PDB file of C-alpha atoms in Angstrom:
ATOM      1  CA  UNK A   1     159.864 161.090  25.122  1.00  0.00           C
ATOM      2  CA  UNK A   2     161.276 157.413  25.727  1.00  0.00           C
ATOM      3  CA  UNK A   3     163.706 157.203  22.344  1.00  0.00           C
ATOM      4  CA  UNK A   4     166.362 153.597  21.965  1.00  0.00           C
ATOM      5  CA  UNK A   5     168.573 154.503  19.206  1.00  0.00           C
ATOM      6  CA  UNK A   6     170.696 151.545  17.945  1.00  0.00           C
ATOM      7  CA  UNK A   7     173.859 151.375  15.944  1.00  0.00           C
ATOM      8  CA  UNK A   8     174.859 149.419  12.789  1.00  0.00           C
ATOM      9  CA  UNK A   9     174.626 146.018  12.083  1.00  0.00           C
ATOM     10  CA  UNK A  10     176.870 144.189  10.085  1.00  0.00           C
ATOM     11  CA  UNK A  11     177.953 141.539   7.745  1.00  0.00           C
ATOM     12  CA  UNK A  12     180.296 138.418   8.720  1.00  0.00           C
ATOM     13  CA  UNK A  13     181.016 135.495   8.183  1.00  0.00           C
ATOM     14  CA  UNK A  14     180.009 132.505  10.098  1.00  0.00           C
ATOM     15  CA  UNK A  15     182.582 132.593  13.287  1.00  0.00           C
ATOM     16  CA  UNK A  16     183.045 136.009  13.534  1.00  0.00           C
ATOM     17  CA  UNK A  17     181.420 138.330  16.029  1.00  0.00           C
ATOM     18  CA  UNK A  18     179.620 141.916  16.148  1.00  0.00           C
ATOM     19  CA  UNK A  19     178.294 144.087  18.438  1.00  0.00           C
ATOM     20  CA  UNK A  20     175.175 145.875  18.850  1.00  0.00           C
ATOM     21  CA  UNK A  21     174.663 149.039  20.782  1.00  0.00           C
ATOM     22  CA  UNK A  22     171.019 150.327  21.916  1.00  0.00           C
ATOM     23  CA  UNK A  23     171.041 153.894  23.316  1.00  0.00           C
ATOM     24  CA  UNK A  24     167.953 155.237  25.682  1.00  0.00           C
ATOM     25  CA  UNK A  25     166.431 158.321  26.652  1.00  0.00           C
ATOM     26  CA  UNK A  26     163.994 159.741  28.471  1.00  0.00           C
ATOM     27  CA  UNK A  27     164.130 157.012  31.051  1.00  0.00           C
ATOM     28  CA  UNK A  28     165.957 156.654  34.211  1.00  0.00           C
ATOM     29  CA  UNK A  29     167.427 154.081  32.632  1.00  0.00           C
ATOM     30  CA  UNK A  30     169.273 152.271  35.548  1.00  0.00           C
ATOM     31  CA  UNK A  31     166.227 151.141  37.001  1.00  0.00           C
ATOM     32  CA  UNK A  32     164.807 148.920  33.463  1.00  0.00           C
ATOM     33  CA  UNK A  33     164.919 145.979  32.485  1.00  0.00           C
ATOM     34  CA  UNK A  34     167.008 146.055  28.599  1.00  0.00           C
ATOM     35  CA  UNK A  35     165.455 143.235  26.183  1.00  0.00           C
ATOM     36  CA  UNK A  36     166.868 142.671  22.630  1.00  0.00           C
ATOM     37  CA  UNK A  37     164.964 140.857  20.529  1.00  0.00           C
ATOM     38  CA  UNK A  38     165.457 139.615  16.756  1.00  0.00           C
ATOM     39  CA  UNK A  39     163.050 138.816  13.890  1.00  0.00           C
ATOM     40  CA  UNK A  40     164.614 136.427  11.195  1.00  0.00           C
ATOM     41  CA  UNK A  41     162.867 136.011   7.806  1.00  0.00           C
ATOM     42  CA  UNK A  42     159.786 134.592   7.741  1.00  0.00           C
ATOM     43  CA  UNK A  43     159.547 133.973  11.130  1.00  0.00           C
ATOM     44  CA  UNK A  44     158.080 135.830  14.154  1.00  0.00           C
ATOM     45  CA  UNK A  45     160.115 137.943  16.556  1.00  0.00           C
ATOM     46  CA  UNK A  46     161.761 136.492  19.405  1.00  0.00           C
ATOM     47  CA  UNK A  47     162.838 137.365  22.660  1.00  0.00           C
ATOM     48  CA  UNK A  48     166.842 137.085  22.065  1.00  0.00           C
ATOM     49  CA  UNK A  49     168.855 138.206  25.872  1.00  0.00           C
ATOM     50  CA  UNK A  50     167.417 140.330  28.446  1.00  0.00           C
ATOM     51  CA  UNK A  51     168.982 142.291  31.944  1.00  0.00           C
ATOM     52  CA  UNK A  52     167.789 143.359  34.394  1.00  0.00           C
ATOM     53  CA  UNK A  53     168.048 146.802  36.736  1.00  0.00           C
ATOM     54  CA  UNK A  54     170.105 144.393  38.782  1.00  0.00           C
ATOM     55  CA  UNK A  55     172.358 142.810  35.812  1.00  0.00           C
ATOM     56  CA  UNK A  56     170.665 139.678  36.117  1.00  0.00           C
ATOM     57  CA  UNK A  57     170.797 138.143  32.406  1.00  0.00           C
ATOM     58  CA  UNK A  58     168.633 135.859  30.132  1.00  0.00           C
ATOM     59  CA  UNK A  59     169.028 134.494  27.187  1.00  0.00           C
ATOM     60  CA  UNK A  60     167.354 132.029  24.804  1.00  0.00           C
ATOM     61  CA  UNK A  61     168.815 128.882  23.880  1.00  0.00           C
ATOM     62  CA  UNK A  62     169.694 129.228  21.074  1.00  0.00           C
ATOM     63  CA  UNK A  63     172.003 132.057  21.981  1.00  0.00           C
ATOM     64  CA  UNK A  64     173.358 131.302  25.108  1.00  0.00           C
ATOM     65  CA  UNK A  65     177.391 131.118  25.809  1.00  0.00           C
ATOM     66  CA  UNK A  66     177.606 132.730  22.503  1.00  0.00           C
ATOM     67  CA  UNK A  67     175.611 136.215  23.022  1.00  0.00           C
ATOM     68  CA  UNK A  68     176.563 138.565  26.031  1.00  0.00           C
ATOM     69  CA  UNK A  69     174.286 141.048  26.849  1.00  0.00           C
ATOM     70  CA  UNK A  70     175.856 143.908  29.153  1.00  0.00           C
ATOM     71  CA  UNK A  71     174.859 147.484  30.313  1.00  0.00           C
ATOM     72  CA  UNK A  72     176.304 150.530  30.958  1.00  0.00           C
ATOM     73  CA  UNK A  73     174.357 152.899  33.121  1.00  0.00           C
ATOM     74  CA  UNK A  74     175.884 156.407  32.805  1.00  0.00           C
ATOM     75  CA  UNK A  75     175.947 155.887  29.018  1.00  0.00           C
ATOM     76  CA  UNK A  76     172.322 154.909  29.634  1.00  0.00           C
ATOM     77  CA  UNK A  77     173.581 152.137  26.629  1.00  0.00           C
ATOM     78  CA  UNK A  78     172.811 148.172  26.306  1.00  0.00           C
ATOM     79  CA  UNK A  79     174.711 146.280  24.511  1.00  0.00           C
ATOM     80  CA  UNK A  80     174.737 142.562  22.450  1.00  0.00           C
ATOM     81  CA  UNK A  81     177.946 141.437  21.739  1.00  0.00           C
ATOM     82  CA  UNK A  82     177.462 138.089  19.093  1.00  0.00           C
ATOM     83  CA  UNK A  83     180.662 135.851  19.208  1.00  0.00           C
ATOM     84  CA  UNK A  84     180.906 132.526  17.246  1.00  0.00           C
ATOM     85  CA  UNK A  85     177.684 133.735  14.518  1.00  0.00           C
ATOM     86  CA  UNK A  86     176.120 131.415  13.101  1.00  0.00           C
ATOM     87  CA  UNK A  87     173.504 131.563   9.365  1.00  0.00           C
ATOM     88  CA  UNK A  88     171.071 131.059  11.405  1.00  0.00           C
ATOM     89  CA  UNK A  89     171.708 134.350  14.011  1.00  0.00           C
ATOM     90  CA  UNK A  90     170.676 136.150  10.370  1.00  0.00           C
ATOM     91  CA  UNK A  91     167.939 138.667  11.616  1.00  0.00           C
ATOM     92  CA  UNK A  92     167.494 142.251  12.074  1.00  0.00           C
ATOM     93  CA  UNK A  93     167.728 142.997  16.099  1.00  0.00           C
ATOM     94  CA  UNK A  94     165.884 145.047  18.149  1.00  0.00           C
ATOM     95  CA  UNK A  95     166.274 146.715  21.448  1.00  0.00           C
ATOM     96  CA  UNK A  96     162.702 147.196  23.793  1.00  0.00           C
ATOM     97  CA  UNK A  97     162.480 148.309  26.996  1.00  0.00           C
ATOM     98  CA  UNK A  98     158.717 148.757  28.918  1.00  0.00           C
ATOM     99  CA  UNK A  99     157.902 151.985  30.280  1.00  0.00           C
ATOM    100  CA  UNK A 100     154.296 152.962  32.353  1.00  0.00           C
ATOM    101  CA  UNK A 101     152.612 150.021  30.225  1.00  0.00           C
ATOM    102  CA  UNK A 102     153.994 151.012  26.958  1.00  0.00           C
ATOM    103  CA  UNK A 103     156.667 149.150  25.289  1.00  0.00           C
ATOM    104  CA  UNK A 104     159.283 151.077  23.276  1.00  0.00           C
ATOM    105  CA  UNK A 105     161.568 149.854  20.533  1.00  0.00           C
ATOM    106  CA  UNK A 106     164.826 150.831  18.910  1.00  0.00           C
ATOM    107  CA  UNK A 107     164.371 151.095  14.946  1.00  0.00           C
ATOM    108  CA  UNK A 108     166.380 147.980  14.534  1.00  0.00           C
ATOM    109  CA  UNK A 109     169.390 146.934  12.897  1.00  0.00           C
ATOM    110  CA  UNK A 110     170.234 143.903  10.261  1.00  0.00           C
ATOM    111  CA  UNK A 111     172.552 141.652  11.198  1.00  0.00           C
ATOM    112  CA  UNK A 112     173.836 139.062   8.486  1.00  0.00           C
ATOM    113  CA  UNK A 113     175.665 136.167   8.336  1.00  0.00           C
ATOM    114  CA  UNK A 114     177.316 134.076   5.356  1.00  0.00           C
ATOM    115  CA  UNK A 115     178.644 130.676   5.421  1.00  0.00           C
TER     116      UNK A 115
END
C-alpha cells in the first residue's frame, strides 16, 4: 500500500523558518516525482514545490527563493524547508505523489504564522 506520512508543523513568527518532512512507502520511491502542496483558509489547494526523479525542482511564485524542496532517496523522505515565512505561507501542507493513475496524499500538517 502507497502510505506518505508527514511530520509536525509548527508555529513561528513571521521570519523564521520550519521544515516539513513527507515519508513514503510502498513505492520505489527514487523514480517519482514528490509534490507538496498547501491549502490556506478559504481558499483552494495549491500546487506549492515539486521534484522530480531527476531533482529537477518547481516552485510557485509565491514561494520561490524562500522554499527549498529536497529529497533523500534511501530515506525514501521529501522534504520543504520554509525560510523567511511570511502570514500569508499560513496553510496546512500536504505531500502527493501519483502512482498507476492514483494520486496519494500525506495526512497533512498545519503550518502557522504570526506577525
Amino acid at each position: 500500500q502507497v502510505r506518505l506520512v508527514q511530520s509536525r508543523g509548527g508555529s513561528v513568527q513571521a521570519g523564521g523558518s520550519l521544515r516539513l518532512s513527507c515519508s513514503a512507502s510502498g513505492i520505489n520511491f527514487r523514480l517519482y516525482t514528490m509534490n507538496w502542496h498547501r491549502e490556506a483558509p478559504g481558499k483552494q489547494r495549491e500546487l506549492v514545490a515539486s521534484i522530480s526523479s531527476a531533482h529537477d525542482k518547481n516552485y510557485t511564485d509565491a514561494v520561490a527563493g524562500r522554499f527549498t524542496i529536497s529529497r533523500d532517496n534511501v530515506r525514501n523522505t521529501v522534504y520543504l524547508q520554509m525560510d523567511n515565512l511570511k502570514p500569508e505561507d499560513t496553510a496546512v501542507y500536504y505531500c502527493q505523489t501519483r502512482s498507476r493513475g492514483f494520486d496519494f496524499w500525506g495526512q497533512g500538517t498545519q503550518v502557522t504564522v504570526s506577525s
